Coordinates of C-alpha atoms in Angstrom, one line a residue:
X1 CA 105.8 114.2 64.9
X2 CA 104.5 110.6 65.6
X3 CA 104.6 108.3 62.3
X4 CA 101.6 106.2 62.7
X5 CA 99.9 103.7 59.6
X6 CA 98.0 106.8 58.0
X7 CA 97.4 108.6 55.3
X8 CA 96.7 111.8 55.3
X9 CA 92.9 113.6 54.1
X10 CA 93.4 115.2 51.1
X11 CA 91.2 118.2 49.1
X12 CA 89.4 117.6 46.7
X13 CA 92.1 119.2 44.3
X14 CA 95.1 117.8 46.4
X15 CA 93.1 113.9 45.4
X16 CA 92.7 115.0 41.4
X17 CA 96.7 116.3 41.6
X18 CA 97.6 112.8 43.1
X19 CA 95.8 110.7 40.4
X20 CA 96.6 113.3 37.7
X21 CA 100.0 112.0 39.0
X22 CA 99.8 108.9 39.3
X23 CA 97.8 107.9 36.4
X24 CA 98.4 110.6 34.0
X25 CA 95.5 110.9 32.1
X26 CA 96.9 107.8 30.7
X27 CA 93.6 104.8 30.0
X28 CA 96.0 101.9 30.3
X29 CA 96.8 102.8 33.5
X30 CA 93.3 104.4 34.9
X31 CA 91.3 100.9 33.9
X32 CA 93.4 98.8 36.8
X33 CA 92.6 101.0 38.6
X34 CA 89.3 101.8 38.6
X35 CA 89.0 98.2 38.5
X36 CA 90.4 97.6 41.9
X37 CA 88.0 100.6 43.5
X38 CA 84.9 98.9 41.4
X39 CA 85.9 95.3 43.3
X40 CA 86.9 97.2 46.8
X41 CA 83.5 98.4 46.6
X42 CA 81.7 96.0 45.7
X43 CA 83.6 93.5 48.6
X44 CA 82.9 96.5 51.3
X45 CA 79.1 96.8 50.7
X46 CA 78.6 93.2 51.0
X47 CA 80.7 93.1 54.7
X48 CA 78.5 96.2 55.6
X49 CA 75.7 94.4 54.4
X50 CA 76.3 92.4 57.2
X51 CA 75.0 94.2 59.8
X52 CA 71.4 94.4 58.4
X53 CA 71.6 90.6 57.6
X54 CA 73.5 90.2 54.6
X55 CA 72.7 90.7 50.7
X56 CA 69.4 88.9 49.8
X57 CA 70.3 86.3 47.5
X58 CA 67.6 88.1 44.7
X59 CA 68.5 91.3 45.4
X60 CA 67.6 94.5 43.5
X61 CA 70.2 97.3 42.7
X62 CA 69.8 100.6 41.6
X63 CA 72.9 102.6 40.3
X64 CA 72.8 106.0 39.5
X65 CA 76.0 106.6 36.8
X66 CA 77.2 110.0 35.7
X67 CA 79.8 110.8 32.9
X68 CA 82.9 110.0 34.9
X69 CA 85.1 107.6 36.7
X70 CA 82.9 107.3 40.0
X71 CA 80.3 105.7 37.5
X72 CA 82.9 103.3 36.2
X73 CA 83.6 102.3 39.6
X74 CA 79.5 101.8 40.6
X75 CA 79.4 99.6 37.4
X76 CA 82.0 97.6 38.6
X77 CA 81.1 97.6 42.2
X78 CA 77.6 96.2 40.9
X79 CA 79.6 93.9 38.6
X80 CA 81.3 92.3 41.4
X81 CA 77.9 91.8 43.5
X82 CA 75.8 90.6 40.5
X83 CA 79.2 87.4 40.3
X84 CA 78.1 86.5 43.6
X85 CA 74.5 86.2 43.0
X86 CA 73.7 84.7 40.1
X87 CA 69.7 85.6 41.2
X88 CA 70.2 89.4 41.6
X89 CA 69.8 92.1 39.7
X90 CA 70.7 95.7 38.5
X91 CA 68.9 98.9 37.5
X92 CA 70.9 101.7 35.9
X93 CA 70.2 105.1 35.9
X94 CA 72.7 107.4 33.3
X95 CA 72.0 110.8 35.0
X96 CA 73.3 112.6 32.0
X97 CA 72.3 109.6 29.4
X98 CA 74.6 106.7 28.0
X99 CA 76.2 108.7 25.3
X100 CA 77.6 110.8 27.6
X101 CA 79.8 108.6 29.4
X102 CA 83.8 108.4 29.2
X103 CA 85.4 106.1 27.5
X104 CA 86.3 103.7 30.9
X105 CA 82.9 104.3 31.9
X106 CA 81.5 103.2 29.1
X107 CA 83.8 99.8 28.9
X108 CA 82.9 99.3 32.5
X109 CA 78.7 99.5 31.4
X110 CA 79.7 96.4 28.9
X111 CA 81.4 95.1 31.1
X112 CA 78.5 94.5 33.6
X113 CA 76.2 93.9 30.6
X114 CA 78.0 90.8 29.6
X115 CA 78.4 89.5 32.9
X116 CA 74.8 89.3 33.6
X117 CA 72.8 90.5 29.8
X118 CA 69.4 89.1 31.7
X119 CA 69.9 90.4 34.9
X120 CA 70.5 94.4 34.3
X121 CA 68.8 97.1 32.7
X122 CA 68.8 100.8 31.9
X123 CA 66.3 102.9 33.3
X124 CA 64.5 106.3 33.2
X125 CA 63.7 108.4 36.6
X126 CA 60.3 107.2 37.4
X127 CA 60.8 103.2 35.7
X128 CA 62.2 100.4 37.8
X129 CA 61.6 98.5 41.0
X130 CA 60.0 100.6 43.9
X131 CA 61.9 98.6 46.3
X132 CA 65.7 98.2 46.3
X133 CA 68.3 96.2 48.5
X134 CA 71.0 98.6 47.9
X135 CA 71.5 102.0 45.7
X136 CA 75.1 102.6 44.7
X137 CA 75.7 106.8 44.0
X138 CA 78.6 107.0 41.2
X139 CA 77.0 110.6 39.8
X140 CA 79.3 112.6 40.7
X141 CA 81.7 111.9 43.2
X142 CA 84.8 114.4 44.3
X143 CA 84.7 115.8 40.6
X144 CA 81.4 117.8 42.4
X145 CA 80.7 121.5 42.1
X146 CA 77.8 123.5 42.9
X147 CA 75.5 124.5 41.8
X148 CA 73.4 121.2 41.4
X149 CA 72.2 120.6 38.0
X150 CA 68.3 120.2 37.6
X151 CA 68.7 116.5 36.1
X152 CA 71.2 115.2 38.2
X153 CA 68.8 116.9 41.3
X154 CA 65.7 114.9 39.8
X155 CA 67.5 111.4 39.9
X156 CA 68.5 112.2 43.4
X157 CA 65.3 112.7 44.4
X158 CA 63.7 110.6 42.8
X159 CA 66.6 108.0 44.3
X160 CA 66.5 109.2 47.8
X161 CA 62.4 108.3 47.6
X162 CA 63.0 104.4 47.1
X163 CA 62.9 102.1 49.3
X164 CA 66.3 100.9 50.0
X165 CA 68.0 98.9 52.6
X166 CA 71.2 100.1 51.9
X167 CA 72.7 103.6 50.5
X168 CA 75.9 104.0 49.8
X169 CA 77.9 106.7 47.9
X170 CA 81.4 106.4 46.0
X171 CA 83.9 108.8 47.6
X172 CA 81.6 111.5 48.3
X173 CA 77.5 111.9 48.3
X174 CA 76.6 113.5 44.7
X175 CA 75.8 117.0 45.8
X176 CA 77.4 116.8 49.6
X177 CA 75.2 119.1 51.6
X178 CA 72.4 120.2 49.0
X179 CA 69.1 119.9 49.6
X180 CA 68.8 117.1 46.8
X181 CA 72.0 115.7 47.4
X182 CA 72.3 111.5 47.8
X183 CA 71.9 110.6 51.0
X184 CA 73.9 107.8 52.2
X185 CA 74.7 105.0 55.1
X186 CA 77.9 104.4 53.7
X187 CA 80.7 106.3 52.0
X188 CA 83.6 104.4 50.0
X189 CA 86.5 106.2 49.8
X190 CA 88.8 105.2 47.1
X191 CA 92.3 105.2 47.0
X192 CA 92.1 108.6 49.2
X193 CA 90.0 110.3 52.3
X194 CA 88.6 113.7 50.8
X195 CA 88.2 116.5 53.3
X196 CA 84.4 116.8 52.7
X197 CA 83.2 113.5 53.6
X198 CA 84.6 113.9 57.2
X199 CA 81.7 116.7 57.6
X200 CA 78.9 115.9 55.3
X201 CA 76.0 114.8 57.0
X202 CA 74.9 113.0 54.0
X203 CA 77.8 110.9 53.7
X204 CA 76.9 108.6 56.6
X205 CA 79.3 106.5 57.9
X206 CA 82.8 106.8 56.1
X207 CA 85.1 103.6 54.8
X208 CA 88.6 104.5 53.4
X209 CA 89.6 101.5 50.6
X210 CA 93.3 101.3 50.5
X211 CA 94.1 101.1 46.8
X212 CA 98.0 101.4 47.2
X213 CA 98.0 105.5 46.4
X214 CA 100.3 106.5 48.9
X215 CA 103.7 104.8 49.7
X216 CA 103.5 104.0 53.6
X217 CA 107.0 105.1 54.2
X218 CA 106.5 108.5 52.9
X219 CA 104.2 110.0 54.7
X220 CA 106.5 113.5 54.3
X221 CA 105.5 113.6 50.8
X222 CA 102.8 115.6 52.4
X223 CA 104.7 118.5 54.4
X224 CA 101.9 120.6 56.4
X225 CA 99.5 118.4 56.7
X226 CA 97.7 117.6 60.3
X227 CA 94.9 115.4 59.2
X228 CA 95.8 111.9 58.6
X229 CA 92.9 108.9 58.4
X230 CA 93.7 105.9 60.5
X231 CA 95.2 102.2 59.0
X232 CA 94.2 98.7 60.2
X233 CA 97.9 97.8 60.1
X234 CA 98.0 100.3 63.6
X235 CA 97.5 97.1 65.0
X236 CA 99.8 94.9 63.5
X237 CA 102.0 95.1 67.0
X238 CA 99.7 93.3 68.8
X239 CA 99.2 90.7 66.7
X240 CA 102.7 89.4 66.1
X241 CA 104.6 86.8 68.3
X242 CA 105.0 87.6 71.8
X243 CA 108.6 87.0 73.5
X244 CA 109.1 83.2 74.5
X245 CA 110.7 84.4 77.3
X246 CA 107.7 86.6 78.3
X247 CA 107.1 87.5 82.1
X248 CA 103.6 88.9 83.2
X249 CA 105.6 92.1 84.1
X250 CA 107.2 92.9 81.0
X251 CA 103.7 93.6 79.7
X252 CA 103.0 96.2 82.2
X253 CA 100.7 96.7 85.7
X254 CA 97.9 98.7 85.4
X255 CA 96.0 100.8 87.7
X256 CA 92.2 101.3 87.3
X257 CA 90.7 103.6 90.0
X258 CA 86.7 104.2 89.7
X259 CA 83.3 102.7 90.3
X260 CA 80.3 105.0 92.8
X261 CA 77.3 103.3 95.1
X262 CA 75.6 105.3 91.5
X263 CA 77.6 104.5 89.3
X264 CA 78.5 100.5 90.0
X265 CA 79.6 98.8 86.9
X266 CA 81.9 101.5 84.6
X267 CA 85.2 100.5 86.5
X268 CA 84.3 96.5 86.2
X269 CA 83.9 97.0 82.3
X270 CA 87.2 99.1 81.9
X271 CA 88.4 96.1 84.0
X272 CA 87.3 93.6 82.1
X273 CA 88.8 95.5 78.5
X274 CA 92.1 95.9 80.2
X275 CA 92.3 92.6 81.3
X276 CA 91.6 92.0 77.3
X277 CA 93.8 94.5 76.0
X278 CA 97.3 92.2 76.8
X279 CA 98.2 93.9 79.8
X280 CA 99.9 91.6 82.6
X281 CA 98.6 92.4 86.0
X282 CA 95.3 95.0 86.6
X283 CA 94.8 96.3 89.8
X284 CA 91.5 97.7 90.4
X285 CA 90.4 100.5 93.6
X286 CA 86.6 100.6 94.3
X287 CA 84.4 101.2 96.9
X288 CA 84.7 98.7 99.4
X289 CA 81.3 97.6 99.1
X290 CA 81.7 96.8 95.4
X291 CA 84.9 94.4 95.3
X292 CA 84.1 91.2 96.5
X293 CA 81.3 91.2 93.8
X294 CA 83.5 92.2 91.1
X295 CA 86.2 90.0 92.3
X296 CA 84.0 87.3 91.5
X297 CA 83.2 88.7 88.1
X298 CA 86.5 89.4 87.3
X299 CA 88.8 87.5 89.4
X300 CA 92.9 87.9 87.1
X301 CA 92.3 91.3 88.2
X302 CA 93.6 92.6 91.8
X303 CA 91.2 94.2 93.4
X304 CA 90.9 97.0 96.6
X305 CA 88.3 98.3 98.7
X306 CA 88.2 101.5 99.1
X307 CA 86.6 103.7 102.2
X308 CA 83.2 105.0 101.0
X309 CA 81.8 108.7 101.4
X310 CA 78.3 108.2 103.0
X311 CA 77.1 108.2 99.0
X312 CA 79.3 105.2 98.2
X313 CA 82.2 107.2 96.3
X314 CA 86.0 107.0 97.1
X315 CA 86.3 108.7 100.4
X316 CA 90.1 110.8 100.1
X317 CA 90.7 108.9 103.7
X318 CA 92.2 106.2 101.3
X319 CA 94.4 108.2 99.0
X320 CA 97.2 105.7 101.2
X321 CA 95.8 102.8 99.3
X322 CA 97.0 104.1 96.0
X323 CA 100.1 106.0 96.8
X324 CA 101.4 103.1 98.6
X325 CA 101.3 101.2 95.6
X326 CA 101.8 103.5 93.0
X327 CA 105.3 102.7 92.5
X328 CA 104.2 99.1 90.5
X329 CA 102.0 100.8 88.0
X330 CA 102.8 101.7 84.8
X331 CA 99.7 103.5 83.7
X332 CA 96.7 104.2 85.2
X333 CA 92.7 105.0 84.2
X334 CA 90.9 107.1 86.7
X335 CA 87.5 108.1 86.2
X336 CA 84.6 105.2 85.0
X337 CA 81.9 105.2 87.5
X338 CA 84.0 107.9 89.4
X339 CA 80.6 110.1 90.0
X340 CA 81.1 114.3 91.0
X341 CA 80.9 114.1 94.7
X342 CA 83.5 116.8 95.6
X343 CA 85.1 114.7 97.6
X344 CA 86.4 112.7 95.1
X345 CA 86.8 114.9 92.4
X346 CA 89.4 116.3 95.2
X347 CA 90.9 113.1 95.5
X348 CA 91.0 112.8 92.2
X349 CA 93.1 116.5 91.3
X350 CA 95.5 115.0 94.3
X351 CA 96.0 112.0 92.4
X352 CA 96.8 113.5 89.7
X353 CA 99.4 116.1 91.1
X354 CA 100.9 113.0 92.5
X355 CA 101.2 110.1 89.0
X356 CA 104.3 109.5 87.4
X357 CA 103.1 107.6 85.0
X358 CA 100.9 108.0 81.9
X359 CA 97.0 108.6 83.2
X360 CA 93.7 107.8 81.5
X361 CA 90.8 110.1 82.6
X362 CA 87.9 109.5 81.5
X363 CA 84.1 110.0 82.4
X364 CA 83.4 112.4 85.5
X365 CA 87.4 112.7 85.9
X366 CA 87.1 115.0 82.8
X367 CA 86.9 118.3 84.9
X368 CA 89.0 121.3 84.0
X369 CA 91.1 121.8 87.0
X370 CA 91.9 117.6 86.9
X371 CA 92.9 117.5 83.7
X372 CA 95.2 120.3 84.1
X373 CA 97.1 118.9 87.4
X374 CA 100.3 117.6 87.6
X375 CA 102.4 116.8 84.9
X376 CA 102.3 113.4 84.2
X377 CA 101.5 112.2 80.2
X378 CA 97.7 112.0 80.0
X379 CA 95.1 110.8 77.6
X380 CA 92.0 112.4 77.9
X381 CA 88.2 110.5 76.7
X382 CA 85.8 112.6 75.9
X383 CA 82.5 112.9 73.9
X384 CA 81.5 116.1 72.9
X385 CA 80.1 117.2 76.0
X386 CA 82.7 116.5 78.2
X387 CA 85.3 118.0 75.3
X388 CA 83.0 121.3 75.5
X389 CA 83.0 121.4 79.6
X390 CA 87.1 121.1 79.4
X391 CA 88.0 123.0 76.5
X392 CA 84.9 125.6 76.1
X393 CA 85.5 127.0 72.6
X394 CA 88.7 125.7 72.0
X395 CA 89.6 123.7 68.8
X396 CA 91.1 120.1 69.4
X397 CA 94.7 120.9 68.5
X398 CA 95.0 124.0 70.1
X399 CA 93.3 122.4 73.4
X400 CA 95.7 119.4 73.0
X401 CA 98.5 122.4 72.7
X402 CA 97.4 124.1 75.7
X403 CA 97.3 121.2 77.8
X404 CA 100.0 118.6 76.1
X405 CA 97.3 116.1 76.5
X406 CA 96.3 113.2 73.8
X407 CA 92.4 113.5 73.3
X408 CA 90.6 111.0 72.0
X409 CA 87.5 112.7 71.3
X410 CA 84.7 110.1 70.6
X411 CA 81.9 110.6 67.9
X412 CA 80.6 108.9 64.9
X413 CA 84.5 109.1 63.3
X414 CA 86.9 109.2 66.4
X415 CA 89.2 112.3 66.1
X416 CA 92.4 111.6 67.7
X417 CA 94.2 114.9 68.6
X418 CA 97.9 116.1 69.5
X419 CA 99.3 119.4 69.4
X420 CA 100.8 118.5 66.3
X421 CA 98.0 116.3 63.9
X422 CA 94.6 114.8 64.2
X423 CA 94.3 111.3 63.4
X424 CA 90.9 110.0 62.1
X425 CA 89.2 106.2 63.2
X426 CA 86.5 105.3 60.6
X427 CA 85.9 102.3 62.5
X428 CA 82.8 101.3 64.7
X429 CA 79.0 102.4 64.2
X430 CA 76.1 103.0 65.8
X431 CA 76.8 99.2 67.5
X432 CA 78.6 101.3 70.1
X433 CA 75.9 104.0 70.7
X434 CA 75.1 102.3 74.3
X435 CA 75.7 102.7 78.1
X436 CA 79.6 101.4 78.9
X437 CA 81.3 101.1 75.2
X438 CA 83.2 104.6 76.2
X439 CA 84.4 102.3 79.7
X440 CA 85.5 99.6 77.6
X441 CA 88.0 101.9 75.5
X442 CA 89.1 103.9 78.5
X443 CA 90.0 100.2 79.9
X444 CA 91.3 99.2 76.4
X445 CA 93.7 102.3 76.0
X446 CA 94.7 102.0 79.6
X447 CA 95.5 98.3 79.0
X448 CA 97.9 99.4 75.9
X449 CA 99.0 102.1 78.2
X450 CA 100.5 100.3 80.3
X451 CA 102.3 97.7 78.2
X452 CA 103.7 100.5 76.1
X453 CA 105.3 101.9 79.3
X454 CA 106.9 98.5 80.4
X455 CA 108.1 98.0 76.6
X456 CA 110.8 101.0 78.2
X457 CA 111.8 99.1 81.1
X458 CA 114.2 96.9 82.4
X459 CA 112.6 93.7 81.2
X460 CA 113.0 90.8 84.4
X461 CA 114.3 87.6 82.8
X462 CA 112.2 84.5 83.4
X463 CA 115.0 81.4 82.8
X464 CA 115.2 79.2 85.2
X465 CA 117.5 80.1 87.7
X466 CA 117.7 84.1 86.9
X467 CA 117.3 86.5 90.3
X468 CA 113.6 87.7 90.5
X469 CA 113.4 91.3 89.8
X470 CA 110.5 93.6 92.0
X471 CA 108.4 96.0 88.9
X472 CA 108.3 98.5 92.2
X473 CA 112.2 98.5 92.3
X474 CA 112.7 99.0 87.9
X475 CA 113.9 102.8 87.2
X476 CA 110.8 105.2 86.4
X477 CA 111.5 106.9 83.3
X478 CA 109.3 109.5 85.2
X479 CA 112.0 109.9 87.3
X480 CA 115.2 109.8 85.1
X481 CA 115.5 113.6 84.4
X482 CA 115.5 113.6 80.9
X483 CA 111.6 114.4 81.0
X484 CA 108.5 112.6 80.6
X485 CA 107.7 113.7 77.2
X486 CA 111.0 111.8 76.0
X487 CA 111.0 109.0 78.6
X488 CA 107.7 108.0 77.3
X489 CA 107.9 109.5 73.8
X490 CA 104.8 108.5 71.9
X491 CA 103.4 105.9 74.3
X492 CA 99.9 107.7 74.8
X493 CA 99.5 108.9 71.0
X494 CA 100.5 105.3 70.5
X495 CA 97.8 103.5 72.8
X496 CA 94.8 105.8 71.9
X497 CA 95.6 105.0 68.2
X498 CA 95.5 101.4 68.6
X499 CA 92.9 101.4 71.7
X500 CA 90.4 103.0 69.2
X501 CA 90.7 101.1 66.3
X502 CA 90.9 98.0 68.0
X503 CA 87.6 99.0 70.0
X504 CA 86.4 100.3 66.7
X505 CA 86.5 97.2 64.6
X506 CA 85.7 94.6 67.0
X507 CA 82.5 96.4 67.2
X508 CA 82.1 96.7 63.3
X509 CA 82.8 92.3 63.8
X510 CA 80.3 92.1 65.9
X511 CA 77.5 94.3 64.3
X512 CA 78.1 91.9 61.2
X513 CA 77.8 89.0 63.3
X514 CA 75.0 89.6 65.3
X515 CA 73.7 93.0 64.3
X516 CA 73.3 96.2 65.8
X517 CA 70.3 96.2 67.8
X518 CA 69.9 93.0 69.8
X519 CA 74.0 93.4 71.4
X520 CA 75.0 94.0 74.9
X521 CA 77.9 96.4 75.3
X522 CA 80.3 94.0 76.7
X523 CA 80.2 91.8 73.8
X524 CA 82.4 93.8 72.3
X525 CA 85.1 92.5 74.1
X526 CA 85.0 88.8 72.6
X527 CA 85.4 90.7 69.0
X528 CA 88.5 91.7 70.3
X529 CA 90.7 88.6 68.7
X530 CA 89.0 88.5 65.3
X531 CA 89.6 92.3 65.4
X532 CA 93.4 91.6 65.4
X533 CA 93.0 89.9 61.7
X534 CA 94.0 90.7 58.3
X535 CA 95.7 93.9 60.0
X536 CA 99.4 93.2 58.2
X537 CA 100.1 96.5 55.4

């Protein structure tokens, strides 16, 4: 199985056996700890924070504590807010009263209370500000279990009545899927992704906070398991050096084919992704009518007319265009803009019997009998209703089985599926709920596609002097006999991995930046270098 920068989802009893072992019970070694979740915490609300216009400077908190470590960590999440402004200030609610608290708990309540003595308070339900900035749930955390008790239900309540900008929960919303359970914007996973929060509806959107549990080069310390939550470092490849001896064809020559009279602009913006994504040459096929406009809006990439049906989608008199050329490609995306004219949804199934290399489909190229022909390494794009025309009631693995596809199926948290695992993206938001962000990543993980593919070939030297080598005359590993699963070994497992959270945090930069309302889908793409950051493990 693929090793990817993951770590896997645990149960809620798997994540108390992992701290039981790392920690031990033992309070000298649980207060570092819960100090670095308090301060991850606290860091991550303020960059979400972002995205509704940051912190106010006299902001109001209210944190609801309850006898355990997640309250600890609230106290110092607040803590490390309350440091970085000096003007705001905290209400605290003890669910279960102060003299209940643990030990750590406790030291983290005095903590807070000498940091800012004027500034915080404890509070009743029903005392306090009506209006809050941001309410931070420690109550109960993963140590949950149902039933919910009647006080901790009455601060929920009376907490999910406020007024709040900003909810978020520590490591799962007190009472998950109750009626009076929290209900929050944001969950902050610490140190480990519980199973729960990836289908609570009150957990919101979902942020794992690395806190060094897991040793990254032992990710067989947990035999059996399929679900693994997604790293930043995934992207560490693409930000490192590039060759000094780099040619445009070592980094691949991909193949978008798309675009309707209907449906004009989905193939320009997988284009325009690729052409961000590092690949060195594009090569677009689009109605005939559409290129020379496109040519002008996107002019690094090669572009073809293609004959027209009489309602402007690829006519299959031009399949010649493409198979022509196919031998220079090293990936290809077919589908954005592709529309369901039968026509070219035949021309699409012929293409398709046809590639040798790794294929993209995405959009109206997700029908049944297209993603089933041929046998070249495919990664398929779907949201849920495309995933539910292909694969009817099957599961994601067992589809991805059946099929030997990749699926990146696309949703609030991005489930990236093999035969063998399911990786997880927590990246991106509701920024990305708009018309042509699913083009942009079909172009994206086309773009890495590609390059991934060429990272297997022949490389064509580009000293002075060397003999210039043709990409159409470079062995195929398609071709080589030992089989395209090993010739390309991980490539597409690879590219939807990074593809998605590449896409996925350069839209979580530019929410922060500029929001999520007032955004047009394509300025996603110039988040794409700040994106590549702080990715290093």
């Amino acid at each position: 199985m693929t090793t990817l920068p993951a770590h896997p989802i645990l149960s809620c009893d798997e994540a108390r056996a992992l701290e039981a072992r790392l920690f031990g019970g033992d309070e000298a070694r649980e207060w570092p700890a819960m100090q670095c979740a308090g301060r991850a915490i606290g860091v991550a609300v303020l960059e979400d924070f972002q995205e509704i216009g940051g912190f106010s400077a006299a902001g109001r908190v209210l944190v609801l504590v309850g006898k355990g470590h997640n309250g600890g960590d609230a106290l110092i999440a607040t803590r490390t807010i309350l440091e970085q402004y000096p003007q705001a200030g905290a209400d605290v609610l003890f669910v279960f009263g102060e003299q209940a608290l643990r030990p750590l708990t406790q030291r983290a309540w005095q903590e807070l209370l000498q940091t800012a003595p004027q500034r915080v308070a404890a509070r009743r339900v029903g005392e306090g500000d009506l209006a809050y900035d941001l309410c931070l749930d420690g109550v109960f955390g993963f140590q949950f279990r149902p039933p919910l008790d009647e006080r901790a239900g009455a601060a929920l309540r009376w907490a999910n009545a406020r007024s709040v900008r900003l909810r978020a929960a520590v490591d799962l919303p007190s009472g998950l899927d109750t009626s009076d359970a929290f209900r929050a914007d944001f969950t902050y996973a610490t140190g480990s992704v519980k199973a729960p929060a990836l289908q609570c509806p009150n957990a919101g959107r979902l942020r794992n906070l690395d806190l060094g549990f897991f040793d990254p080069a032992r990710q067989d310390d947990w035999p059996g398991h399929t679900d693994f939550v997604l790293l930043p470092s995934v992207l560490s490849p693409l930000s490192a050096l590039r060759s000094p001896l780099s040619d445009k064809r070592a980094y691949g020559h991909l193949f978008v084919l798309g675009a309707s009279r209907n449906y004009p602009g989905a193939a320009l913006l997988a284009v325009l992704a690729a052409l961000r994504s590092g690949a060195g040459l594009v090569t677009a096929f689009v109605p005939e009518s559409l290129a020379p406009a496109f040519a002008a809006r996107a002019p690094e990439a090669m572009w073809i007319g293609w004959p027209e049906t009489a309602e402007g989608g690829l006519a299959l008199a031009g399949h010649y265009l493409i198979r022509e050329r196919l031998a220079r490609a090293t990936a290809l995306v077919l589908g954005p803009g592709l529309g369901r004219e039968t026509e070219t949804l035949t021309l699409a199934a012929n293409i398709m019997e046809a590639a040798t290399v790794p294929v993209v489909l995405d959009a109206d190229a997700l029908q049944p009998d297209i993603v089933r022909a041929g046998s070249a390494p495919r990664v398929l794009t779907p949201h849920a209703g495309e995933f539910a025309r292909i694969a009817g009631d099957a599961a994601l693995r067992n589809f991805c089985g059946k099929t030997g596809a990749t699926v990146v199926l696309k949703g609030p948290i991005t489930h990236i599926g093999t035969a063998e695992a399911v990786y997880h993206s927590c990246f991106g938001g509701p920024v990305l709920a708009r018309g042509g962000s699913g083009d942009l990543l079909a172009g994206l993980i086309g773009g890495l596609l590609a390059q991934a593919v060429a990272e297997q070939l022949p490389v064509p030297s580009c000293r002075a002097g060397s003999p210039a080598v043709s990409l159409s005359n470079r062995p195929n590993p398609a071709g080589s006999g030992t089989g395209k699963a090993a010739a390309y070994g991980d490539a597409a497992l690879q590219a939807a991995a990074r593809g998605v959270v590449w896409h996925g945090r350069a839209a979580d930069a530019l929410a922060r930046a500029k929001g999520q309302v007032a955004v047009q889908t394509t300025q996603v793409l110039d988040y794409l270098s700040a994106a590549l950051r702080d990715v290093h493990s």
